[in-house]
Amino acid sequence: MAVRTWRATSIQMRSERACQAADDGEAALLIQRNLDRLLTLIEQACDSDEKPDLVVFPEFAMQGPPLQMGVEDWIRRACSAIPGPLTAPLQALAKREGIYIAGSMFEAPPEWPGRYFNSSFLIDRQGEIILNYRRVNTAAFPSVHDFMSDYLAATPQEEVFPVVDTELGRVCLIPCGEINVPEVARVMMMQGAEVILHPTNSMRTEAQEAAKLTRVAENMVYLVSANVAGPIGFSPDNSIPGGRSHILDHHGQTLAFQEDAEESIAVSALIDIEALRRDRRTDTGLSNPLLRARYEMYVPYYSEAKFYPPDHFLHRPMAETSETRAAVAIARANMERAHILAPLPPGAEEPVARSAH
């Protein structure tokens, strides 16, 4: 059945940080303010002359990031299940307005006690959560890769990097900086993904902007990116702005964009899945990177690529993100053996970044 052209809107909204609240009670009020702001902006989009079929809201929109807060404290202060009390109002709104709602939040699933995830989810027109992707590549948060053996044993393969078939086409979610990791988008495309929904909370960098365009072009997918308004979550002094919500088509052409960091529902565009499907079938040489891809040639190299250690927190959940330093040291040593990194001179210290997230 043909997919009709549909409208996507990026919800560019301000967000307060629960980690900076004075106590857990104040944090709960702050999270509610964020949620109320989000619901209001989605309702404004639905009341506009260009009502969306799907909206995407930013990463950290409801809770903010934990910054340096420990895992146990962050779970108690801000996390909840999916579905749960934070998704319930969004589910009710999606059902009432008959739209899809996509975004992200920090999830603490009861089946994995002591662990939380940066999770991205999609709610359908009936108010049901039909996709939940737990972010794999992280620096400032726990990851399912931390206990990969147990997670993969309990999780069907199609739910590890999930893609869902909807009336809008085949949809996936990739949060924030994970758009920089080619393999995530690639394995989702290999499962048929046609639209990447990208909740983000990021400063402007040329690398990040290039990554969005590159993932679109190399996988022939649409991208709907919603960034935070005002300061980004990882700017505790509020000095680094967000903005740059962006919608691109499957050739990398900009359909809608907002450079500034003001709150907005103006980034909105029509998505033509039938055009994408036609273009994916058309042999245009290497202008179509999918038809002539030779993935088999890469398998031996990927099978030998063992750098950042899996199962590093298999038997005990991470307590503080600083504990990942030992895993990074293992990754550096493995990358030296593969000649990706040159060994440091004797006595030299590892370079230190201002922040890593």
PDB file of C-alpha atoms in Angstrom, residues 16-278:
ATOM      1  CA  GLU A  16      15.457  22.702  33.011  1.00  0.00           C
ATOM      2  CA  ARG A  17      17.879  20.260  34.681  1.00  0.00           C
ATOM      3  CA  ALA A  18      16.579  18.043  37.479  1.00  0.00           C
ATOM      4  CA  CYS A  19      20.138  17.431  38.658  1.00  0.00           C
ATOM      5  CA  GLN A  20      20.426  21.113  39.637  1.00  0.00           C
ATOM      6  CA  ALA A  21      17.288  21.092  41.792  1.00  0.00           C
ATOM      7  CA  ALA A  22      17.772  21.588  45.516  1.00  0.00           C
ATOM      8  CA  ASP A  23      16.224  18.221  46.389  1.00  0.00           C
ATOM      9  CA  ASP A  24      14.107  15.428  44.939  1.00  0.00           C
ATOM     10  CA  GLY A  25      10.847  17.247  45.657  1.00  0.00           C
ATOM     11  CA  GLU A  26      11.989  20.322  43.759  1.00  0.00           C
ATOM     12  CA  ALA A  27      13.226  18.048  40.960  1.00  0.00           C
ATOM     13  CA  ALA A  28       9.770  16.500  40.624  1.00  0.00           C
ATOM     14  CA  LEU A  29       8.228  19.962  40.234  1.00  0.00           C
ATOM     15  CA  LEU A  30      10.886  20.893  37.690  1.00  0.00           C
ATOM     16  CA  ILE A  31      10.252  17.746  35.637  1.00  0.00           C
ATOM     17  CA  GLN A  32       6.542  18.516  35.678  1.00  0.00           C
ATOM     18  CA  ARG A  33       7.243  22.037  34.387  1.00  0.00           C
ATOM     19  CA  ASN A  34       9.288  20.576  31.536  1.00  0.00           C
ATOM     20  CA  LEU A  35       6.531  18.108  30.719  1.00  0.00           C
ATOM     21  CA  ASP A  36       3.861  20.821  30.798  1.00  0.00           C
ATOM     22  CA  ARG A  37       5.964  22.994  28.466  1.00  0.00           C
ATOM     23  CA  LEU A  38       6.383  20.072  26.072  1.00  0.00           C
ATOM     24  CA  LEU A  39       2.664  19.255  26.046  1.00  0.00           C
ATOM     25  CA  THR A  40       1.810  22.913  25.395  1.00  0.00           C
ATOM     26  CA  LEU A  41       4.148  23.172  22.413  1.00  0.00           C
ATOM     27  CA  ILE A  42       2.834  19.946  20.888  1.00  0.00           C
ATOM     28  CA  GLU A  43      -0.727  21.204  21.334  1.00  0.00           C
ATOM     29  CA  GLN A  44       0.240  24.478  19.636  1.00  0.00           C
ATOM     30  CA  ALA A  45       1.619  22.528  16.697  1.00  0.00           C
ATOM     31  CA  CYS A  46      -1.607  20.521  16.482  1.00  0.00           C
ATOM     32  CA  ASP A  47      -3.697  23.711  16.583  1.00  0.00           C
ATOM     33  CA  SER A  48      -1.696  25.324  13.771  1.00  0.00           C
ATOM     34  CA  ASP A  49      -2.616  25.441  10.095  1.00  0.00           C
ATOM     35  CA  GLU A  50       0.028  22.758   9.480  1.00  0.00           C
ATOM     36  CA  LYS A  51      -0.955  20.064  11.959  1.00  0.00           C
ATOM     37  CA  PRO A  52       1.757  17.406  12.055  1.00  0.00           C
ATOM     38  CA  ASP A  53       1.291  13.681  11.730  1.00  0.00           C
ATOM     39  CA  LEU A  54       4.441  13.229  13.817  1.00  0.00           C
ATOM     40  CA  VAL A  55       6.413  15.394  16.221  1.00  0.00           C
ATOM     41  CA  VAL A  56       9.896  14.903  17.656  1.00  0.00           C
ATOM     42  CA  PHE A  57      11.002  16.557  20.889  1.00  0.00           C
ATOM     43  CA  PRO A  58      14.592  17.033  22.125  1.00  0.00           C
ATOM     44  CA  GLU A  59      16.816  14.741  24.133  1.00  0.00           C
ATOM     45  CA  PHE A  60      16.744  15.530  27.895  1.00  0.00           C
ATOM     46  CA  ALA A  61      13.546  17.533  27.352  1.00  0.00           C
ATOM     47  CA  MET A  62      11.770  16.286  30.467  1.00  0.00           C
ATOM     48  CA  GLN A  63      14.585  15.580  32.920  1.00  0.00           C
ATOM     49  CA  GLY A  64      17.747  17.290  31.716  1.00  0.00           C
ATOM     50  CA  PRO A  65      21.020  15.318  31.919  1.00  0.00           C
ATOM     51  CA  PRO A  66      22.435  13.952  35.183  1.00  0.00           C
ATOM     52  CA  LEU A  67      25.767  15.779  34.755  1.00  0.00           C
ATOM     53  CA  GLN A  68      27.908  14.412  37.630  1.00  0.00           C
ATOM     54  CA  MET A  69      25.090  12.838  39.637  1.00  0.00           C
ATOM     55  CA  GLY A  70      25.662   9.204  40.609  1.00  0.00           C
ATOM     56  CA  VAL A  71      23.600   6.421  39.072  1.00  0.00           C
ATOM     57  CA  GLU A  72      21.593   5.506  42.187  1.00  0.00           C
ATOM     58  CA  ASP A  73      20.800   9.156  42.942  1.00  0.00           C
ATOM     59  CA  TRP A  74      19.772   9.872  39.341  1.00  0.00           C
ATOM     60  CA  ILE A  75      17.485   6.855  39.193  1.00  0.00           C
ATOM     61  CA  ARG A  76      15.763   7.969  42.392  1.00  0.00           C
ATOM     62  CA  ARG A  77      15.519  11.621  41.360  1.00  0.00           C
ATOM     63  CA  ALA A  78      14.501  11.567  37.708  1.00  0.00           C
ATOM     64  CA  CYS A  79      14.130   8.191  36.009  1.00  0.00           C
ATOM     65  CA  SER A  80      11.014   6.135  35.372  1.00  0.00           C
ATOM     66  CA  ALA A  81       9.843   3.212  33.278  1.00  0.00           C
ATOM     67  CA  ILE A  82       8.687   3.252  29.653  1.00  0.00           C
ATOM     68  CA  PRO A  83       5.695   3.253  29.604  1.00  0.00           C
ATOM     69  CA  GLY A  84       5.322   5.083  32.877  1.00  0.00           C
ATOM     70  CA  PRO A  85       4.245   8.334  34.546  1.00  0.00           C
ATOM     71  CA  LEU A  86       6.290  10.566  32.219  1.00  0.00           C
ATOM     72  CA  THR A  87       5.065   8.945  29.014  1.00  0.00           C
ATOM     73  CA  ALA A  88       1.404   8.674  30.114  1.00  0.00           C
ATOM     74  CA  PRO A  89       0.456  12.332  29.386  1.00  0.00           C
ATOM     75  CA  LEU A  90       2.223  12.115  26.020  1.00  0.00           C
ATOM     76  CA  GLN A  91       0.399   8.893  25.208  1.00  0.00           C
ATOM     77  CA  ALA A  92      -2.925  10.512  26.080  1.00  0.00           C
ATOM     78  CA  LEU A  93      -2.098  13.528  23.894  1.00  0.00           C
ATOM     79  CA  ALA A  94      -1.051  11.348  20.959  1.00  0.00           C
ATOM     80  CA  LYS A  95      -4.348   9.462  21.156  1.00  0.00           C
ATOM     81  CA  ARG A  96      -6.435  12.625  21.582  1.00  0.00           C
ATOM     82  CA  GLU A  97      -4.811  14.410  18.620  1.00  0.00           C
ATOM     83  CA  GLY A  98      -4.252  11.295  16.504  1.00  0.00           C
ATOM     84  CA  ILE A  99      -0.522  11.931  16.016  1.00  0.00           C
ATOM     85  CA  TYR A 100       2.792  10.155  16.541  1.00  0.00           C
ATOM     86  CA  ILE A 101       5.090  11.544  19.260  1.00  0.00           C
ATOM     87  CA  ALA A 102       8.800  10.723  19.426  1.00  0.00           C
ATOM     88  CA  GLY A 103      11.432  11.771  21.918  1.00  0.00           C
ATOM     89  CA  SER A 104      13.742  10.534  24.634  1.00  0.00           C
ATOM     90  CA  MET A 105      14.015  10.218  28.390  1.00  0.00           C
ATOM     91  CA  PHE A 106      16.059   8.503  31.065  1.00  0.00           C
ATOM     92  CA  GLU A 107      14.532   5.096  31.680  1.00  0.00           C
ATOM     93  CA  ALA A 108      15.051   2.857  34.715  1.00  0.00           C
ATOM     94  CA  PRO A 109      13.372  -0.421  33.758  1.00  0.00           C
ATOM     95  CA  PRO A 110      12.421  -2.654  36.691  1.00  0.00           C
ATOM     96  CA  GLU A 111      13.828  -5.697  34.915  1.00  0.00           C
ATOM     97  CA  TRP A 112      17.341  -4.187  35.109  1.00  0.00           C
ATOM     98  CA  PRO A 113      17.629  -2.895  38.710  1.00  0.00           C
ATOM     99  CA  GLY A 114      20.425  -0.446  39.414  1.00  0.00           C
ATOM    100  CA  ARG A 115      20.737   0.570  35.757  1.00  0.00           C
ATOM    101  CA  TYR A 116      19.285   3.424  33.737  1.00  0.00           C
ATOM    102  CA  PHE A 117      19.342   4.091  30.007  1.00  0.00           C
ATOM    103  CA  ASN A 118      19.140   7.042  27.640  1.00  0.00           C
ATOM    104  CA  SER A 119      16.096   5.712  25.815  1.00  0.00           C
ATOM    105  CA  SER A 120      14.267   6.990  22.731  1.00  0.00           C
ATOM    106  CA  PHE A 121      10.661   6.026  22.131  1.00  0.00           C
ATOM    107  CA  LEU A 122       7.812   6.399  19.636  1.00  0.00           C
ATOM    108  CA  ILE A 123       4.114   6.678  20.509  1.00  0.00           C
ATOM    109  CA  ASP A 124       1.552   5.897  17.791  1.00  0.00           C
ATOM    110  CA  ARG A 125      -1.819   7.527  17.037  1.00  0.00           C
ATOM    111  CA  GLN A 126      -3.567   5.140  19.457  1.00  0.00           C
ATOM    112  CA  GLY A 127      -1.323   6.233  22.310  1.00  0.00           C
ATOM    113  CA  GLU A 128       0.703   3.023  22.374  1.00  0.00           C
ATOM    114  CA  ILE A 129       4.489   2.934  22.685  1.00  0.00           C
ATOM    115  CA  ILE A 130       5.592   0.981  19.622  1.00  0.00           C
ATOM    116  CA  LEU A 131       9.376   1.461  19.780  1.00  0.00           C
ATOM    117  CA  ASN A 132      11.945   1.908  22.538  1.00  0.00           C
ATOM    118  CA  TYR A 133      15.644   2.164  21.654  1.00  0.00           C
ATOM    119  CA  ARG A 134      18.132   2.071  24.530  1.00  0.00           C
ATOM    120  CA  ARG A 135      21.203   3.989  23.453  1.00  0.00           C
ATOM    121  CA  VAL A 136      24.312   1.855  22.964  1.00  0.00           C
ATOM    122  CA  ASN A 137      27.100   4.398  22.400  1.00  0.00           C
ATOM    123  CA  THR A 138      27.430   6.613  25.468  1.00  0.00           C
ATOM    124  CA  ALA A 139      30.120   8.447  27.416  1.00  0.00           C
ATOM    125  CA  ALA A 140      28.274  10.086  30.307  1.00  0.00           C
ATOM    126  CA  PHE A 141      25.628   7.417  30.971  1.00  0.00           C
ATOM    127  CA  PRO A 142      25.307   3.655  31.402  1.00  0.00           C
ATOM    128  CA  SER A 143      24.811   1.569  28.252  1.00  0.00           C
ATOM    129  CA  VAL A 144      23.316  -1.819  27.433  1.00  0.00           C
ATOM    130  CA  HIS A 145      26.822  -2.646  26.127  1.00  0.00           C
ATOM    131  CA  ASP A 146      27.961  -2.527  29.779  1.00  0.00           C
ATOM    132  CA  PHE A 147      26.252  -5.889  30.325  1.00  0.00           C
ATOM    133  CA  MET A 148      25.911  -6.956  26.702  1.00  0.00           C
ATOM    134  CA  SER A 149      25.831 -10.725  27.287  1.00  0.00           C
ATOM    135  CA  ASP A 150      22.876 -10.572  29.653  1.00  0.00           C
ATOM    136  CA  TYR A 151      21.093  -7.890  27.622  1.00  0.00           C
ATOM    137  CA  LEU A 152      21.345  -9.744  24.319  1.00  0.00           C
ATOM    138  CA  ALA A 153      20.272 -12.999  25.978  1.00  0.00           C
ATOM    139  CA  ALA A 154      17.088 -11.298  27.204  1.00  0.00           C
ATOM    140  CA  THR A 155      16.371  -9.004  24.248  1.00  0.00           C
ATOM    141  CA  PRO A 156      15.210 -10.128  20.777  1.00  0.00           C
ATOM    142  CA  GLN A 157      17.641  -9.023  18.068  1.00  0.00           C
ATOM    143  CA  GLU A 158      15.038  -6.835  16.393  1.00  0.00           C
ATOM    144  CA  GLU A 159      14.671  -4.830  19.630  1.00  0.00           C
ATOM    145  CA  VAL A 160      18.378  -4.035  20.030  1.00  0.00           C
ATOM    146  CA  PHE A 161      18.430  -1.551  17.126  1.00  0.00           C
ATOM    147  CA  PRO A 162      14.672  -1.385  16.554  1.00  0.00           C
ATOM    148  CA  VAL A 163      12.833  -0.270  13.428  1.00  0.00           C
ATOM    149  CA  VAL A 164       9.036  -0.133  13.369  1.00  0.00           C
ATOM    150  CA  ASP A 165       6.712  -0.442  10.374  1.00  0.00           C
ATOM    151  CA  THR A 166       4.012   2.254  10.468  1.00  0.00           C
ATOM    152  CA  GLU A 167       1.528   3.886   8.116  1.00  0.00           C
ATOM    153  CA  LEU A 168       4.179   6.639   7.749  1.00  0.00           C
ATOM    154  CA  GLY A 169       6.863   4.212   6.589  1.00  0.00           C
ATOM    155  CA  ARG A 170       9.602   2.370   8.467  1.00  0.00           C
ATOM    156  CA  VAL A 171      10.854   4.518  11.335  1.00  0.00           C
ATOM    157  CA  CYS A 172      13.762   4.430  13.787  1.00  0.00           C
ATOM    158  CA  LEU A 173      15.194   6.696  16.487  1.00  0.00           C
ATOM    159  CA  ILE A 174      18.830   7.724  16.986  1.00  0.00           C
ATOM    160  CA  PRO A 175      19.531  10.190  19.826  1.00  0.00           C
ATOM    161  CA  CYS A 176      21.931  13.123  19.846  1.00  0.00           C
ATOM    162  CA  GLY A 177      25.630  12.314  19.404  1.00  0.00           C
ATOM    163  CA  GLU A 178      24.949   8.731  18.384  1.00  0.00           C
ATOM    164  CA  ILE A 179      24.259  10.163  14.930  1.00  0.00           C
ATOM    165  CA  ASN A 180      28.075  10.350  14.755  1.00  0.00           C
ATOM    166  CA  VAL A 181      28.313   6.530  14.833  1.00  0.00           C
ATOM    167  CA  PRO A 182      27.815   5.217  11.271  1.00  0.00           C
ATOM    168  CA  GLU A 183      26.998   1.657  12.322  1.00  0.00           C
ATOM    169  CA  VAL A 184      23.856   2.602  14.262  1.00  0.00           C
ATOM    170  CA  ALA A 185      22.140   4.214  11.288  1.00  0.00           C
ATOM    171  CA  ARG A 186      23.502   1.516   8.970  1.00  0.00           C
ATOM    172  CA  VAL A 187      22.070  -1.448  10.878  1.00  0.00           C
ATOM    173  CA  MET A 188      18.741   0.363  11.155  1.00  0.00           C
ATOM    174  CA  MET A 189      18.729   0.993   7.395  1.00  0.00           C
ATOM    175  CA  MET A 190      19.557  -2.700   6.916  1.00  0.00           C
ATOM    176  CA  GLN A 191      16.291  -3.439   8.725  1.00  0.00           C
ATOM    177  CA  GLY A 192      14.427  -1.144   6.354  1.00  0.00           C
ATOM    178  CA  ALA A 193      14.498   2.205   8.167  1.00  0.00           C
ATOM    179  CA  GLU A 194      13.299   5.072   5.948  1.00  0.00           C
ATOM    180  CA  VAL A 195      13.096   7.876   8.517  1.00  0.00           C
ATOM    181  CA  ILE A 196      15.531   8.642  11.345  1.00  0.00           C
ATOM    182  CA  LEU A 197      13.954  10.574  14.189  1.00  0.00           C
ATOM    183  CA  HIS A 198      16.731  12.437  16.004  1.00  0.00           C
ATOM    184  CA  PRO A 199      16.033  13.879  19.470  1.00  0.00           C
ATOM    185  CA  THR A 200      19.176  15.828  20.294  1.00  0.00           C
ATOM    186  CA  ASN A 201      20.592  18.225  22.851  1.00  0.00           C
ATOM    187  CA  SER A 202      23.778  19.510  21.331  1.00  0.00           C
ATOM    188  CA  MET A 203      25.989  22.494  20.704  1.00  0.00           C
ATOM    189  CA  ARG A 204      26.863  23.454  17.158  1.00  0.00           C
ATOM    190  CA  THR A 205      29.912  21.698  15.754  1.00  0.00           C
ATOM    191  CA  GLU A 206      30.826  21.181  12.138  1.00  0.00           C
ATOM    192  CA  ALA A 207      31.267  17.463  12.854  1.00  0.00           C
ATOM    193  CA  GLN A 208      27.738  17.102  14.251  1.00  0.00           C
ATOM    194  CA  GLU A 209      26.142  18.967  11.361  1.00  0.00           C
ATOM    195  CA  ALA A 210      28.166  16.911   8.874  1.00  0.00           C
ATOM    196  CA  ALA A 211      27.174  13.683  10.607  1.00  0.00           C
ATOM    197  CA  LYS A 212      23.455  14.383  10.149  1.00  0.00           C
ATOM    198  CA  LEU A 213      23.935  15.033   6.456  1.00  0.00           C
ATOM    199  CA  THR A 214      26.206  12.033   6.011  1.00  0.00           C
ATOM    200  CA  ARG A 215      23.873   9.552   7.722  1.00  0.00           C
ATOM    201  CA  VAL A 216      21.059  10.793   5.491  1.00  0.00           C
ATOM    202  CA  ALA A 217      23.039  10.560   2.252  1.00  0.00           C
ATOM    203  CA  GLU A 218      24.774   7.233   2.861  1.00  0.00           C
ATOM    204  CA  ASN A 219      21.553   5.481   3.940  1.00  0.00           C
ATOM    205  CA  MET A 220      19.000   7.333   1.752  1.00  0.00           C
ATOM    206  CA  VAL A 221      16.764   8.192   4.725  1.00  0.00           C
ATOM    207  CA  TYR A 222      14.832  11.231   5.871  1.00  0.00           C
ATOM    208  CA  LEU A 223      15.968  12.822   9.136  1.00  0.00           C
ATOM    209  CA  VAL A 224      13.813  14.791  11.580  1.00  0.00           C
ATOM    210  CA  SER A 225      16.078  16.391  14.176  1.00  0.00           C
ATOM    211  CA  ALA A 226      14.742  18.315  17.191  1.00  0.00           C
ATOM    212  CA  ASN A 227      17.247  20.193  19.344  1.00  0.00           C
ATOM    213  CA  VAL A 228      16.766  21.986  22.625  1.00  0.00           C
ATOM    214  CA  ALA A 229      15.958  25.695  22.781  1.00  0.00           C
ATOM    215  CA  GLY A 230      18.002  27.921  25.060  1.00  0.00           C
ATOM    216  CA  PRO A 231      21.136  26.387  26.582  1.00  0.00           C
ATOM    217  CA  ILE A 232      22.069  22.764  26.007  1.00  0.00           C
ATOM    218  CA  GLY A 233      21.880  20.316  28.890  1.00  0.00           C
ATOM    219  CA  PHE A 234      25.645  19.896  29.134  1.00  0.00           C
ATOM    220  CA  SER A 235      26.133  23.633  29.690  1.00  0.00           C
ATOM    221  CA  PRO A 236      25.475  23.978  33.427  1.00  0.00           C
ATOM    222  CA  ASP A 237      26.306  27.699  33.321  1.00  0.00           C
ATOM    223  CA  ASN A 238      23.826  28.136  30.410  1.00  0.00           C
ATOM    224  CA  SER A 239      26.471  29.655  28.124  1.00  0.00           C
ATOM    225  CA  ILE A 240      26.204  27.211  25.179  1.00  0.00           C
ATOM    226  CA  PRO A 241      23.043  27.483  23.041  1.00  0.00           C
ATOM    227  CA  GLY A 242      21.134  24.762  21.242  1.00  0.00           C
ATOM    228  CA  GLY A 243      18.921  25.466  18.234  1.00  0.00           C
ATOM    229  CA  ARG A 244      19.441  24.138  14.673  1.00  0.00           C
ATOM    230  CA  SER A 245      16.457  21.817  14.563  1.00  0.00           C
ATOM    231  CA  HIS A 246      16.548  20.390  11.065  1.00  0.00           C
ATOM    232  CA  ILE A 247      14.571  18.235   8.632  1.00  0.00           C
ATOM    233  CA  LEU A 248      16.399  16.737   5.636  1.00  0.00           C
ATOM    234  CA  ASP A 249      15.233  14.556   2.775  1.00  0.00           C
ATOM    235  CA  HIS A 250      16.891  11.318   1.638  1.00  0.00           C
ATOM    236  CA  HIS A 251      19.266  13.195  -0.678  1.00  0.00           C
ATOM    237  CA  GLY A 252      20.456  15.553   2.060  1.00  0.00           C
ATOM    238  CA  GLN A 253      18.387  18.517   0.941  1.00  0.00           C
ATOM    239  CA  THR A 254      17.176  20.801   3.739  1.00  0.00           C
ATOM    240  CA  LEU A 255      13.398  20.876   4.014  1.00  0.00           C
ATOM    241  CA  ALA A 256      13.194  22.976   7.193  1.00  0.00           C
ATOM    242  CA  PHE A 257      15.769  24.514   9.528  1.00  0.00           C
ATOM    243  CA  GLN A 258      16.026  26.990  12.403  1.00  0.00           C
ATOM    244  CA  GLU A 259      19.470  28.300  13.301  1.00  0.00           C
ATOM    245  CA  ASP A 260      18.599  30.203  16.481  1.00  0.00           C
ATOM    246  CA  ALA A 261      17.863  28.702  19.897  1.00  0.00           C
ATOM    247  CA  GLU A 262      14.416  30.205  20.463  1.00  0.00           C
ATOM    248  CA  GLU A 263      11.491  27.971  21.363  1.00  0.00           C
ATOM    249  CA  SER A 264       9.688  27.073  18.165  1.00  0.00           C
ATOM    250  CA  ILE A 265       7.392  24.718  16.272  1.00  0.00           C
ATOM    251  CA  ALA A 266       8.360  26.299  12.939  1.00  0.00           C
ATOM    252  CA  VAL A 267      10.649  23.489  11.741  1.00  0.00           C
ATOM    253  CA  SER A 268       8.034  21.492   9.849  1.00  0.00           C
ATOM    254  CA  ALA A 269       8.038  19.735   6.481  1.00  0.00           C
ATOM    255  CA  LEU A 270       6.311  17.158   4.313  1.00  0.00           C
ATOM    256  CA  ILE A 271       7.834  13.674   4.112  1.00  0.00           C
ATOM    257  CA  ASP A 272       7.443  11.799   0.795  1.00  0.00           C
ATOM    258  CA  ILE A 273       8.173   8.130   1.457  1.00  0.00           C
ATOM    259  CA  GLU A 274       7.067   7.058  -2.013  1.00  0.00           C
ATOM    260  CA  ALA A 275       9.753   9.296  -3.535  1.00  0.00           C
ATOM    261  CA  LEU A 276      12.349   7.698  -1.257  1.00  0.00           C
ATOM    262  CA  ARG A 277      11.221   4.189  -2.245  1.00  0.00           C
ATOM    263  CA  ARG A 278      11.376   5.056  -5.925  1.00  0.00           C
TER     264      ARG A 278
END
